[in-house]
Amino acid sequence: MPVVVLLGAPGAGKGTQAPLLAKRLGVPVLASGDLLRTEVATGSELGREVQDMMRSGELVPDETIVRLFLHRLGRPDAAAGAILDGFPRTRGQAAALDAQLAESGRRVDRALLIDVPIEDLVGRFAGRVICAEGGHVYNLRSNPPRNPGMCDIDGSELVRRADDAEETVRARMVQQLGPLEDVVDHYRGLDNLATVDGTQSIEAVADDLFAALGAELPPAAGR
Ligand code: AMP
């Protein structure tokens, strides 16, 4: 029943790596950004609340994302474990996650940090596109789709994320790197952190992440 937290700055490759790791482990990916984008797309009250914050690269309030994310984590498909992408992003969120898992005798089995220097990160956003249907991530320079403008996996249209404009990317970095350090420290303090070099090829990063899970993880379907 592995609960694995994937950590990294915006653009480090969490959205690319999470599905690869999830497939190997046989568990779903829960991506906080995707949950929020769905709320915005459906025009829910929560979506209207967070829309402007997301567009400007701010973190949404802990209370809002904790409620949304922990509700999703409580769904049956995550009972056998999950890869957490984009949550927790603050120390408060990490504490809320620990508390919810502890209620069912669970814990975060491993936190994996995809480490990429800041100079490399900003450049990555220029080429990033995602598919409109499933949020699958491509980079027009380093990881292009087989057919231009079309997702390899579900055939839907590839679009730029509304928050990938250059100013927003910079704001996102400034706002999010401090809290990320806090979360990294949280898991380091629990002796639960492994760091992987995120500047390698997609395949090499995927292999390192899987290897970093080690042998201690409890077995799950598909492993
Ligand atoms: P992402 O797709 O993970 O880059 O998230 C996109 C945006 O959603 C972020 O820039 C934040 O505005 C918001 N967001 C996603 N996850 C969280 C979180 N755990 N806490 C606060 N805000 C979040």
JSON list of C-alpha atoms and ligand atoms in Angstrom, two decimals:
[
{"chain": "A", "resi": 1, "resn": "MET", "atom": "CA", "xyz": [0.00, 0.00, 0.00]},
{"chain": "A", "resi": 2, "resn": "PRO", "atom": "CA", "xyz": [2.55, 2.57, -1.04]},
{"chain": "A", "resi": 3, "resn": "VAL", "atom": "CA", "xyz": [1.78, 6.25, -0.52]},
{"chain": "A", "resi": 4, "resn": "VAL", "atom": "CA", "xyz": [4.51, 8.08, -2.40]},
{"chain": "A", "resi": 5, "resn": "VAL", "atom": "CA", "xyz": [4.89, 11.86, -2.45]},
{"chain": "A", "resi": 6, "resn": "LEU", "atom": "CA", "xyz": [6.58, 13.29, -5.53]},
{"chain": "A", "resi": 7, "resn": "LEU", "atom": "CA", "xyz": [8.31, 16.59, -4.81]},
{"chain": "A", "resi": 8, "resn": "GLY", "atom": "CA", "xyz": [9.96, 19.11, -7.09]},
{"chain": "A", "resi": 9, "resn": "ALA", "atom": "CA", "xyz": [9.86, 22.74, -8.17]},
{"chain": "A", "resi": 10, "resn": "PRO", "atom": "CA", "xyz": [7.39, 23.74, -10.88]},
{"chain": "A", "resi": 11, "resn": "GLY", "atom": "CA", "xyz": [8.78, 22.25, -14.10]},
{"chain": "A", "resi": 12, "resn": "ALA", "atom": "CA", "xyz": [10.94, 19.61, -12.41]},
{"chain": "A", "resi": 13, "resn": "GLY", "atom": "CA", "xyz": [9.02, 16.83, -14.17]},
{"chain": "A", "resi": 14, "resn": "LYS", "atom": "CA", "xyz": [6.50, 15.67, -11.58]},
{"chain": "A", "resi": 15, "resn": "GLY", "atom": "CA", "xyz": [3.65, 15.60, -14.11]},
{"chain": "A", "resi": 16, "resn": "THR", "atom": "CA", "xyz": [5.73, 13.51, -16.52]},
{"chain": "A", "resi": 17, "resn": "GLN", "atom": "CA", "xyz": [7.12, 11.09, -13.95]},
{"chain": "A", "resi": 18, "resn": "ALA", "atom": "CA", "xyz": [4.04, 10.54, -11.80]},
{"chain": "A", "resi": 19, "resn": "PRO", "atom": "CA", "xyz": [2.15, 8.42, -14.39]},
{"chain": "A", "resi": 20, "resn": "LEU", "atom": "CA", "xyz": [5.28, 6.38, -15.18]},
{"chain": "A", "resi": 21, "resn": "LEU", "atom": "CA", "xyz": [5.82, 5.54, -11.52]},
{"chain": "A", "resi": 22, "resn": "ALA", "atom": "CA", "xyz": [2.11, 4.92, -10.98]},
{"chain": "A", "resi": 23, "resn": "LYS", "atom": "CA", "xyz": [2.07, 2.41, -13.80]},
{"chain": "A", "resi": 24, "resn": "ARG", "atom": "CA", "xyz": [5.01, 0.50, -12.34]},
{"chain": "A", "resi": 25, "resn": "LEU", "atom": "CA", "xyz": [3.40, 0.43, -8.89]},
{"chain": "A", "resi": 26, "resn": "GLY", "atom": "CA", "xyz": [-0.17, -0.22, -10.04]},
{"chain": "A", "resi": 27, "resn": "VAL", "atom": "CA", "xyz": [-1.62, 2.75, -8.14]},
{"chain": "A", "resi": 28, "resn": "PRO", "atom": "CA", "xyz": [-3.35, 5.98, -9.30]},
{"chain": "A", "resi": 29, "resn": "VAL", "atom": "CA", "xyz": [-1.81, 9.45, -9.57]},
{"chain": "A", "resi": 30, "resn": "LEU", "atom": "CA", "xyz": [-3.50, 12.15, -7.53]},
{"chain": "A", "resi": 31, "resn": "ALA", "atom": "CA", "xyz": [-2.38, 15.53, -8.89]},
{"chain": "A", "resi": 32, "resn": "SER", "atom": "CA", "xyz": [-3.48, 18.59, -6.93]},
{"chain": "A", "resi": 33, "resn": "GLY", "atom": "CA", "xyz": [-3.06, 20.91, -9.93]},
{"chain": "A", "resi": 34, "resn": "ASP", "atom": "CA", "xyz": [-5.33, 18.66, -12.03]},
{"chain": "A", "resi": 35, "resn": "LEU", "atom": "CA", "xyz": [-7.97, 18.60, -9.27]},
{"chain": "A", "resi": 36, "resn": "LEU", "atom": "CA", "xyz": [-7.90, 22.40, -9.15]},
{"chain": "A", "resi": 37, "resn": "ARG", "atom": "CA", "xyz": [-7.95, 22.79, -12.94]},
{"chain": "A", "resi": 38, "resn": "THR", "atom": "CA", "xyz": [-11.02, 20.54, -13.07]},
{"chain": "A", "resi": 39, "resn": "GLU", "atom": "CA", "xyz": [-12.75, 22.79, -10.52]},
{"chain": "A", "resi": 40, "resn": "VAL", "atom": "CA", "xyz": [-11.89, 25.85, -12.62]},
{"chain": "A", "resi": 41, "resn": "ALA", "atom": "CA", "xyz": [-13.05, 24.17, -15.85]},
{"chain": "A", "resi": 42, "resn": "THR", "atom": "CA", "xyz": [-16.40, 23.15, -14.38]},
{"chain": "A", "resi": 43, "resn": "GLY", "atom": "CA", "xyz": [-16.92, 26.64, -12.95]},
{"chain": "A", "resi": 44, "resn": "SER", "atom": "CA", "xyz": [-17.60, 25.40, -9.41]},
{"chain": "A", "resi": 45, "resn": "GLU", "atom": "CA", "xyz": [-17.59, 27.83, -6.51]},
{"chain": "A", "resi": 46, "resn": "LEU", "atom": "CA", "xyz": [-14.18, 26.51, -5.43]},
{"chain": "A", "resi": 47, "resn": "GLY", "atom": "CA", "xyz": [-12.96, 26.88, -9.01]},
{"chain": "A", "resi": 48, "resn": "ARG", "atom": "CA", "xyz": [-14.04, 30.52, -9.13]},
{"chain": "A", "resi": 49, "resn": "GLU", "atom": "CA", "xyz": [-12.31, 31.11, -5.80]},
{"chain": "A", "resi": 50, "resn": "VAL", "atom": "CA", "xyz": [-8.93, 29.76, -6.90]},
{"chain": "A", "resi": 51, "resn": "GLN", "atom": "CA", "xyz": [-8.88, 30.79, -10.56]},
{"chain": "A", "resi": 52, "resn": "ASP", "atom": "CA", "xyz": [-7.08, 34.11, -10.10]},
{"chain": "A", "resi": 53, "resn": "MET", "atom": "CA", "xyz": [-4.58, 32.73, -7.61]},
{"chain": "A", "resi": 54, "resn": "MET", "atom": "CA", "xyz": [-3.64, 29.95, -10.00]},
{"chain": "A", "resi": 55, "resn": "ARG", "atom": "CA", "xyz": [-3.32, 32.34, -12.91]},
{"chain": "A", "resi": 56, "resn": "SER", "atom": "CA", "xyz": [-0.92, 34.52, -10.96]},
{"chain": "A", "resi": 57, "resn": "GLY", "atom": "CA", "xyz": [1.15, 31.57, -9.72]},
{"chain": "A", "resi": 58, "resn": "GLU", "atom": "CA", "xyz": [0.17, 31.88, -6.05]},
{"chain": "A", "resi": 59, "resn": "LEU", "atom": "CA", "xyz": [-0.45, 28.87, -3.88]},
{"chain": "A", "resi": 60, "resn": "VAL", "atom": "CA", "xyz": [-4.13, 28.47, -3.00]},
{"chain": "A", "resi": 61, "resn": "PRO", "atom": "CA", "xyz": [-4.90, 28.50, 0.75]},
{"chain": "A", "resi": 62, "resn": "ASP", "atom": "CA", "xyz": [-3.99, 25.35, 2.69]},
{"chain": "A", "resi": 63, "resn": "GLU", "atom": "CA", "xyz": [-7.53, 24.95, 3.97]},
{"chain": "A", "resi": 64, "resn": "THR", "atom": "CA", "xyz": [-8.97, 24.83, 0.43]},
{"chain": "A", "resi": 65, "resn": "ILE", "atom": "CA", "xyz": [-6.49, 22.38, -1.08]},
{"chain": "A", "resi": 66, "resn": "VAL", "atom": "CA", "xyz": [-6.33, 20.17, 2.01]},
{"chain": "A", "resi": 67, "resn": "ARG", "atom": "CA", "xyz": [-10.11, 19.70, 1.92]},
{"chain": "A", "resi": 68, "resn": "LEU", "atom": "CA", "xyz": [-10.16, 18.99, -1.83]},
{"chain": "A", "resi": 69, "resn": "PHE", "atom": "CA", "xyz": [-7.10, 16.74, -1.88]},
{"chain": "A", "resi": 70, "resn": "LEU", "atom": "CA", "xyz": [-7.80, 14.67, 1.22]},
{"chain": "A", "resi": 71, "resn": "HIS", "atom": "CA", "xyz": [-11.34, 14.07, -0.02]},
{"chain": "A", "resi": 72, "resn": "ARG", "atom": "CA", "xyz": [-9.85, 12.68, -3.26]},
{"chain": "A", "resi": 73, "resn": "LEU", "atom": "CA", "xyz": [-7.33, 10.57, -1.29]},
{"chain": "A", "resi": 74, "resn": "GLY", "atom": "CA", "xyz": [-10.24, 9.03, 0.61]},
{"chain": "A", "resi": 75, "resn": "ARG", "atom": "CA", "xyz": [-11.82, 7.59, -2.55]},
{"chain": "A", "resi": 76, "resn": "PRO", "atom": "CA", "xyz": [-11.67, 3.79, -2.87]},
{"chain": "A", "resi": 77, "resn": "ASP", "atom": "CA", "xyz": [-9.22, 3.69, -5.80]},
{"chain": "A", "resi": 78, "resn": "ALA", "atom": "CA", "xyz": [-6.54, 5.23, -3.55]},
{"chain": "A", "resi": 79, "resn": "ALA", "atom": "CA", "xyz": [-7.00, 2.70, -0.75]},
{"chain": "A", "resi": 80, "resn": "ALA", "atom": "CA", "xyz": [-4.27, 0.52, -2.25]},
{"chain": "A", "resi": 81, "resn": "GLY", "atom": "CA", "xyz": [-1.86, 3.45, -2.43]},
{"chain": "A", "resi": 82, "resn": "ALA", "atom": "CA", "xyz": [-1.24, 6.45, -4.66]},
{"chain": "A", "resi": 83, "resn": "ILE", "atom": "CA", "xyz": [1.38, 8.74, -6.15]},
{"chain": "A", "resi": 84, "resn": "LEU", "atom": "CA", "xyz": [0.83, 12.26, -4.84]},
{"chain": "A", "resi": 85, "resn": "ASP", "atom": "CA", "xyz": [1.83, 14.91, -7.37]},
{"chain": "A", "resi": 86, "resn": "GLY", "atom": "CA", "xyz": [1.80, 18.55, -6.21]},
{"chain": "A", "resi": 87, "resn": "PHE", "atom": "CA", "xyz": [0.55, 17.87, -2.68]},
{"chain": "A", "resi": 88, "resn": "PRO", "atom": "CA", "xyz": [1.71, 18.59, -0.02]},
{"chain": "A", "resi": 89, "resn": "ARG", "atom": "CA", "xyz": [3.25, 21.91, -1.02]},
{"chain": "A", "resi": 90, "resn": "THR", "atom": "CA", "xyz": [3.51, 23.51, 2.44]},
{"chain": "A", "resi": 91, "resn": "ARG", "atom": "CA", "xyz": [4.46, 22.29, 5.90]},
{"chain": "A", "resi": 92, "resn": "GLY", "atom": "CA", "xyz": [0.83, 22.70, 7.00]},
{"chain": "A", "resi": 93, "resn": "GLN", "atom": "CA", "xyz": [-0.38, 20.49, 4.14]},
{"chain": "A", "resi": 94, "resn": "ALA", "atom": "CA", "xyz": [2.25, 17.88, 5.01]},
{"chain": "A", "resi": 95, "resn": "ALA", "atom": "CA", "xyz": [1.04, 17.80, 8.61]},
{"chain": "A", "resi": 96, "resn": "ALA", "atom": "CA", "xyz": [-2.61, 17.50, 7.50]},
{"chain": "A", "resi": 97, "resn": "LEU", "atom": "CA", "xyz": [-1.68, 14.61, 5.20]},
{"chain": "A", "resi": 98, "resn": "ASP", "atom": "CA", "xyz": [0.24, 12.79, 7.96]},
{"chain": "A", "resi": 99, "resn": "ALA", "atom": "CA", "xyz": [-2.75, 13.20, 10.29]},
{"chain": "A", "resi": 100, "resn": "GLN", "atom": "CA", "xyz": [-5.28, 11.85, 7.78]},
{"chain": "A", "resi": 101, "resn": "LEU", "atom": "CA", "xyz": [-3.10, 8.84, 6.90]},
{"chain": "A", "resi": 102, "resn": "ALA", "atom": "CA", "xyz": [-2.44, 8.11, 10.59]},
{"chain": "A", "resi": 103, "resn": "GLU", "atom": "CA", "xyz": [-6.20, 7.78, 11.14]},
{"chain": "A", "resi": 104, "resn": "SER", "atom": "CA", "xyz": [-6.13, 4.63, 9.02]},
{"chain": "A", "resi": 105, "resn": "GLY", "atom": "CA", "xyz": [-2.76, 3.43, 10.34]},
{"chain": "A", "resi": 106, "resn": "ARG", "atom": "CA", "xyz": [-0.97, 4.60, 7.20]},
{"chain": "A", "resi": 107, "resn": "ARG", "atom": "CA", "xyz": [1.91, 6.98, 6.51]},
{"chain": "A", "resi": 108, "resn": "VAL", "atom": "CA", "xyz": [3.81, 8.46, 3.60]},
{"chain": "A", "resi": 109, "resn": "ASP", "atom": "CA", "xyz": [6.04, 5.56, 2.63]},
{"chain": "A", "resi": 110, "resn": "ARG", "atom": "CA", "xyz": [8.51, 7.69, 0.70]},
{"chain": "A", "resi": 111, "resn": "ALA", "atom": "CA", "xyz": [8.99, 11.27, -0.47]},
{"chain": "A", "resi": 112, "resn": "LEU", "atom": "CA", "xyz": [10.91, 11.52, -3.73]},
{"chain": "A", "resi": 113, "resn": "LEU", "atom": "CA", "xyz": [12.49, 14.85, -4.69]},
{"chain": "A", "resi": 114, "resn": "ILE", "atom": "CA", "xyz": [13.15, 15.45, -8.38]},
{"chain": "A", "resi": 115, "resn": "ASP", "atom": "CA", "xyz": [16.04, 17.88, -8.18]},
{"chain": "A", "resi": 116, "resn": "VAL", "atom": "CA", "xyz": [16.58, 20.37, -11.04]},
{"chain": "A", "resi": 117, "resn": "PRO", "atom": "CA", "xyz": [18.61, 23.63, -10.79]},
{"chain": "A", "resi": 118, "resn": "ILE", "atom": "CA", "xyz": [16.51, 26.80, -11.05]},
{"chain": "A", "resi": 119, "resn": "GLU", "atom": "CA", "xyz": [18.30, 28.02, -14.20]},
{"chain": "A", "resi": 120, "resn": "ASP", "atom": "CA", "xyz": [17.15, 24.88, -16.02]},
{"chain": "A", "resi": 121, "resn": "LEU", "atom": "CA", "xyz": [13.56, 25.17, -14.80]},
{"chain": "A", "resi": 122, "resn": "VAL", "atom": "CA", "xyz": [12.58, 28.52, -16.28]},
{"chain": "A", "resi": 123, "resn": "GLY", "atom": "CA", "xyz": [13.68, 27.40, -19.76]},
{"chain": "A", "resi": 124, "resn": "ARG", "atom": "CA", "xyz": [11.53, 24.28, -19.60]},
{"chain": "A", "resi": 125, "resn": "PHE", "atom": "CA", "xyz": [8.24, 26.18, -19.50]},
{"chain": "A", "resi": 126, "resn": "ALA", "atom": "CA", "xyz": [8.77, 27.81, -22.88]},
{"chain": "A", "resi": 127, "resn": "GLY", "atom": "CA", "xyz": [8.07, 24.48, -24.60]},
{"chain": "A", "resi": 128, "resn": "ARG", "atom": "CA", "xyz": [5.55, 22.90, -22.24]},
{"chain": "A", "resi": 129, "resn": "VAL", "atom": "CA", "xyz": [2.11, 21.87, -23.55]},
{"chain": "A", "resi": 130, "resn": "ILE", "atom": "CA", "xyz": [-0.50, 19.59, -21.98]},
{"chain": "A", "resi": 131, "resn": "CYS", "atom": "CA", "xyz": [-3.42, 17.73, -23.50]},
{"chain": "A", "resi": 132, "resn": "ALA", "atom": "CA", "xyz": [-6.86, 19.23, -22.98]},
{"chain": "A", "resi": 133, "resn": "GLU", "atom": "CA", "xyz": [-8.44, 15.91, -22.03]},
{"chain": "A", "resi": 134, "resn": "GLY", "atom": "CA", "xyz": [-6.10, 14.13, -19.62]},
{"chain": "A", "resi": 135, "resn": "GLY", "atom": "CA", "xyz": [-3.41, 16.67, -18.69]},
{"chain": "A", "resi": 136, "resn": "HIS", "atom": "CA", "xyz": [-0.66, 14.51, -20.26]},
{"chain": "A", "resi": 137, "resn": "VAL", "atom": "CA", "xyz": [2.51, 16.58, -20.39]},
{"chain": "A", "resi": 138, "resn": "TYR", "atom": "CA", "xyz": [4.79, 17.21, -23.41]},
{"chain": "A", "resi": 139, "resn": "ASN", "atom": "CA", "xyz": [7.67, 19.53, -24.15]},
{"chain": "A", "resi": 140, "resn": "LEU", "atom": "CA", "xyz": [7.92, 20.69, -27.76]},
{"chain": "A", "resi": 141, "resn": "ARG", "atom": "CA", "xyz": [11.73, 20.72, -27.49]},
{"chain": "A", "resi": 142, "resn": "SER", "atom": "CA", "xyz": [12.62, 17.78, -25.29]},
{"chain": "A", "resi": 143, "resn": "ASN", "atom": "CA", "xyz": [9.58, 15.48, -25.40]},
{"chain": "A", "resi": 144, "resn": "PRO", "atom": "CA", "xyz": [7.41, 16.28, -28.44]},
{"chain": "A", "resi": 145, "resn": "PRO", "atom": "CA", "xyz": [4.21, 14.37, -29.33]},
{"chain": "A", "resi": 146, "resn": "ARG", "atom": "CA", "xyz": [4.37, 11.95, -32.28]},
{"chain": "A", "resi": 147, "resn": "ASN", "atom": "CA", "xyz": [1.76, 14.02, -34.20]},
{"chain": "A", "resi": 148, "resn": "PRO", "atom": "CA", "xyz": [2.02, 17.80, -33.88]},
{"chain": "A", "resi": 149, "resn": "GLY", "atom": "CA", "xyz": [-0.68, 19.31, -31.68]},
{"chain": "A", "resi": 150, "resn": "MET", "atom": "CA", "xyz": [-2.17, 15.94, -30.67]},
{"chain": "A", "resi": 151, "resn": "CYS", "atom": "CA", "xyz": [-1.81, 13.85, -27.52]},
{"chain": "A", "resi": 152, "resn": "ASP", "atom": "CA", "xyz": [-0.16, 10.42, -28.11]},
{"chain": "A", "resi": 153, "resn": "ILE", "atom": "CA", "xyz": [-2.26, 8.86, -25.37]},
{"chain": "A", "resi": 154, "resn": "ASP", "atom": "CA", "xyz": [-5.81, 10.09, -25.93]},
{"chain": "A", "resi": 155, "resn": "GLY", "atom": "CA", "xyz": [-5.63, 12.04, -29.20]},
{"chain": "A", "resi": 156, "resn": "SER", "atom": "CA", "xyz": [-6.93, 15.26, -27.67]},
{"chain": "A", "resi": 157, "resn": "GLU", "atom": "CA", "xyz": [-5.67, 18.73, -28.51]},
{"chain": "A", "resi": 158, "resn": "LEU", "atom": "CA", "xyz": [-2.42, 20.00, -26.93]},
{"chain": "A", "resi": 159, "resn": "VAL", "atom": "CA", "xyz": [-2.69, 23.41, -25.28]},
{"chain": "A", "resi": 160, "resn": "ARG", "atom": "CA", "xyz": [-0.49, 25.70, -23.21]},
{"chain": "A", "resi": 161, "resn": "ARG", "atom": "CA", "xyz": [-1.37, 25.96, -19.52]},
{"chain": "A", "resi": 162, "resn": "ALA", "atom": "CA", "xyz": [-2.89, 29.33, -18.65]},
{"chain": "A", "resi": 163, "resn": "ASP", "atom": "CA", "xyz": [-0.26, 29.76, -15.91]},
{"chain": "A", "resi": 164, "resn": "ASP", "atom": "CA", "xyz": [2.76, 29.07, -18.14]},
{"chain": "A", "resi": 165, "resn": "ALA", "atom": "CA", "xyz": [3.21, 32.69, -19.28]},
{"chain": "A", "resi": 166, "resn": "GLU", "atom": "CA", "xyz": [6.75, 33.83, -18.45]},
{"chain": "A", "resi": 167, "resn": "GLU", "atom": "CA", "xyz": [5.82, 36.32, -15.71]},
{"chain": "A", "resi": 168, "resn": "THR", "atom": "CA", "xyz": [3.60, 33.76, -14.02]},
{"chain": "A", "resi": 169, "resn": "VAL", "atom": "CA", "xyz": [6.33, 31.15, -14.19]},
{"chain": "A", "resi": 170, "resn": "ARG", "atom": "CA", "xyz": [8.72, 33.51, -12.40]},
{"chain": "A", "resi": 171, "resn": "ALA", "atom": "CA", "xyz": [6.09, 34.40, -9.79]},
{"chain": "A", "resi": 172, "resn": "ARG", "atom": "CA", "xyz": [5.38, 30.70, -9.28]},
{"chain": "A", "resi": 173, "resn": "MET", "atom": "CA", "xyz": [9.07, 30.01, -8.66]},
{"chain": "A", "resi": 174, "resn": "VAL", "atom": "CA", "xyz": [9.44, 32.86, -6.16]},
{"chain": "A", "resi": 175, "resn": "GLN", "atom": "CA", "xyz": [6.26, 31.86, -4.30]},
{"chain": "A", "resi": 176, "resn": "GLN", "atom": "CA", "xyz": [6.72, 28.12, -4.29]},
{"chain": "A", "resi": 177, "resn": "LEU", "atom": "CA", "xyz": [10.42, 27.41, -3.74]},
{"chain": "A", "resi": 178, "resn": "GLY", "atom": "CA", "xyz": [10.42, 28.48, -0.07]},
{"chain": "A", "resi": 179, "resn": "PRO", "atom": "CA", "xyz": [7.47, 26.27, 0.92]},
{"chain": "A", "resi": 180, "resn": "LEU", "atom": "CA", "xyz": [8.96, 23.41, -1.13]},
{"chain": "A", "resi": 181, "resn": "GLU", "atom": "CA", "xyz": [12.11, 23.61, 1.02]},
{"chain": "A", "resi": 182, "resn": "ASP", "atom": "CA", "xyz": [9.90, 23.36, 4.13]},
{"chain": "A", "resi": 183, "resn": "VAL", "atom": "CA", "xyz": [8.21, 20.24, 2.80]},
{"chain": "A", "resi": 184, "resn": "VAL", "atom": "CA", "xyz": [11.57, 18.71, 1.84]},
{"chain": "A", "resi": 185, "resn": "ASP", "atom": "CA", "xyz": [12.80, 19.40, 5.40]},
{"chain": "A", "resi": 186, "resn": "HIS", "atom": "CA", "xyz": [9.65, 17.83, 6.81]},
{"chain": "A", "resi": 187, "resn": "TYR", "atom": "CA", "xyz": [10.32, 14.51, 5.07]},
{"chain": "A", "resi": 188, "resn": "ARG", "atom": "CA", "xyz": [14.06, 14.71, 5.64]},
{"chain": "A", "resi": 189, "resn": "GLY", "atom": "CA", "xyz": [13.24, 15.06, 9.35]},
{"chain": "A", "resi": 190, "resn": "LEU", "atom": "CA", "xyz": [11.16, 11.89, 9.14]},
{"chain": "A", "resi": 191, "resn": "ASP", "atom": "CA", "xyz": [14.10, 10.17, 7.39]},
{"chain": "A", "resi": 192, "resn": "ASN", "atom": "CA", "xyz": [11.78, 9.53, 4.49]},
{"chain": "A", "resi": 193, "resn": "LEU", "atom": "CA", "xyz": [13.34, 11.53, 1.66]},
{"chain": "A", "resi": 194, "resn": "ALA", "atom": "CA", "xyz": [15.19, 10.35, -1.43]},
{"chain": "A", "resi": 195, "resn": "THR", "atom": "CA", "xyz": [16.59, 12.78, -4.02]},
{"chain": "A", "resi": 196, "resn": "VAL", "atom": "CA", "xyz": [16.92, 12.03, -7.72]},
{"chain": "A", "resi": 197, "resn": "ASP", "atom": "CA", "xyz": [18.82, 14.02, -10.37]},
{"chain": "A", "resi": 198, "resn": "GLY", "atom": "CA", "xyz": [16.03, 15.48, -12.53]},
{"chain": "A", "resi": 199, "resn": "THR", "atom": "CA", "xyz": [18.33, 16.78, -15.28]},
{"chain": "A", "resi": 200, "resn": "GLN", "atom": "CA", "xyz": [18.72, 13.31, -16.81]},
{"chain": "A", "resi": 201, "resn": "SER", "atom": "CA", "xyz": [16.57, 11.78, -19.59]},
{"chain": "A", "resi": 202, "resn": "ILE", "atom": "CA", "xyz": [12.92, 10.98, -18.77]},
{"chain": "A", "resi": 203, "resn": "GLU", "atom": "CA", "xyz": [13.73, 7.25, -18.73]},
{"chain": "A", "resi": 204, "resn": "ALA", "atom": "CA", "xyz": [16.77, 7.64, -16.45]},
{"chain": "A", "resi": 205, "resn": "VAL", "atom": "CA", "xyz": [14.81, 9.79, -13.97]},
{"chain": "A", "resi": 206, "resn": "ALA", "atom": "CA", "xyz": [11.98, 7.21, -14.00]},
{"chain": "A", "resi": 207, "resn": "ASP", "atom": "CA", "xyz": [14.43, 4.39, -13.28]},
{"chain": "A", "resi": 208, "resn": "ASP", "atom": "CA", "xyz": [16.11, 6.33, -10.47]},
{"chain": "A", "resi": 209, "resn": "LEU", "atom": "CA", "xyz": [12.76, 7.18, -8.87]},
{"chain": "A", "resi": 210, "resn": "PHE", "atom": "CA", "xyz": [11.70, 3.56, -8.94]},
{"chain": "A", "resi": 211, "resn": "ALA", "atom": "CA", "xyz": [15.04, 2.43, -7.55]},
{"chain": "A", "resi": 212, "resn": "ALA", "atom": "CA", "xyz": [14.84, 5.07, -4.81]},
{"chain": "A", "resi": 213, "resn": "LEU", "atom": "CA", "xyz": [11.66, 3.48, -3.52]},
{"chain": "A", "resi": 214, "resn": "GLY", "atom": "CA", "xyz": [13.85, 0.63, -2.34]},
{"chain": "A", "resi": 215, "resn": "ALA", "atom": "CA", "xyz": [12.77, -2.75, -1.10]},
{"chain": "A", "resi": 216, "resn": "GLU", "atom": "CA", "xyz": [11.03, -1.54, 2.05]},
{"chain": "A", "resi": 217, "resn": "LEU", "atom": "CA", "xyz": [7.78, -0.65, 0.34]},
{"chain": "A", "resi": 218, "resn": "PRO", "atom": "CA", "xyz": [4.86, -2.91, 1.03]},
{"chain": "A", "resi": 219, "resn": "PRO", "atom": "CA", "xyz": [3.76, -4.80, -2.09]},
{"chain": "A", "resi": 220, "resn": "ALA", "atom": "CA", "xyz": [0.97, -3.44, -4.32]},
{"chain": "A", "resi": 221, "resn": "ALA", "atom": "CA", "xyz": [-0.91, -4.78, -7.32]},
{"chain": "A", "resi": 222, "resn": "GLY", "atom": "CA", "xyz": [1.15, -4.71, -10.49]},
{"chain": "A", "resi": 223, "resn": "ARG", "atom": "CA", "xyz": [4.61, -4.69, -8.92]},
{"chain": "B", "resi": 1, "resn": "AMP", "atom": "P1", "xyz": [0.60, 22.34, -10.65]},
{"chain": "B", "resi": 1, "resn": "AMP", "atom": "O1", "xyz": [-0.19, 21.75, -11.77]},
{"chain": "B", "resi": 1, "resn": "AMP", "atom": "O2", "xyz": [0.94, 21.32, -9.59]},
{"chain": "B", "resi": 1, "resn": "AMP", "atom": "O3", "xyz": [1.79, 23.13, -11.09]},
{"chain": "B", "resi": 1, "resn": "AMP", "atom": "O4", "xyz": [-0.38, 23.39, -9.91]},
{"chain": "B", "resi": 1, "resn": "AMP", "atom": "C1", "xyz": [-0.90, 24.52, -10.60]},
{"chain": "B", "resi": 1, "resn": "AMP", "atom": "C2", "xyz": [-1.30, 25.61, -9.60]},
{"chain": "B", "resi": 1, "resn": "AMP", "atom": "O5", "xyz": [-2.33, 25.10, -8.74]},
{"chain": "B", "resi": 1, "resn": "AMP", "atom": "C3", "xyz": [-0.20, 26.05, -8.65]},
{"chain": "B", "resi": 1, "resn": "AMP", "atom": "O6", "xyz": [0.62, 27.05, -9.23]},
{"chain": "B", "resi": 1, "resn": "AMP", "atom": "C4", "xyz": [-1.02, 26.58, -7.48]},
{"chain": "B", "resi": 1, "resn": "AMP", "atom": "O7", "xyz": [-1.59, 27.83, -7.78]},
{"chain": "B", "resi": 1, "resn": "AMP", "atom": "C5", "xyz": [-2.15, 25.58, -7.41]},
{"chain": "B", "resi": 1, "resn": "AMP", "atom": "N1", "xyz": [-1.80, 24.40, -6.55]},
{"chain": "B", "resi": 1, "resn": "AMP", "atom": "C6", "xyz": [-1.61, 23.12, -6.94]},
{"chain": "B", "resi": 1, "resn": "AMP", "atom": "N2", "xyz": [-1.33, 22.32, -5.90]},
{"chain": "B", "resi": 1, "resn": "AMP", "atom": "C7", "xyz": [-1.35, 23.11, -4.80]},
{"chain": "B", "resi": 1, "resn": "AMP", "atom": "C8", "xyz": [-1.12, 22.90, -3.42]},
{"chain": "B", "resi": 1, "resn": "AMP", "atom": "N3", "xyz": [-0.81, 21.67, -2.94]},
{"chain": "B", "resi": 1, "resn": "AMP", "atom": "N4", "xyz": [-1.21, 23.96, -2.58]},
{"chain": "B", "resi": 1, "resn": "AMP", "atom": "C9", "xyz": [-1.52, 25.19, -3.04]},
{"chain": "B", "resi": 1, "resn": "AMP", "atom": "N5", "xyz": [-1.73, 25.48, -4.33]},
{"chain": "B", "resi": 1, "resn": "AMP", "atom": "C10", "xyz": [-1.65, 24.46, -5.22]}
]
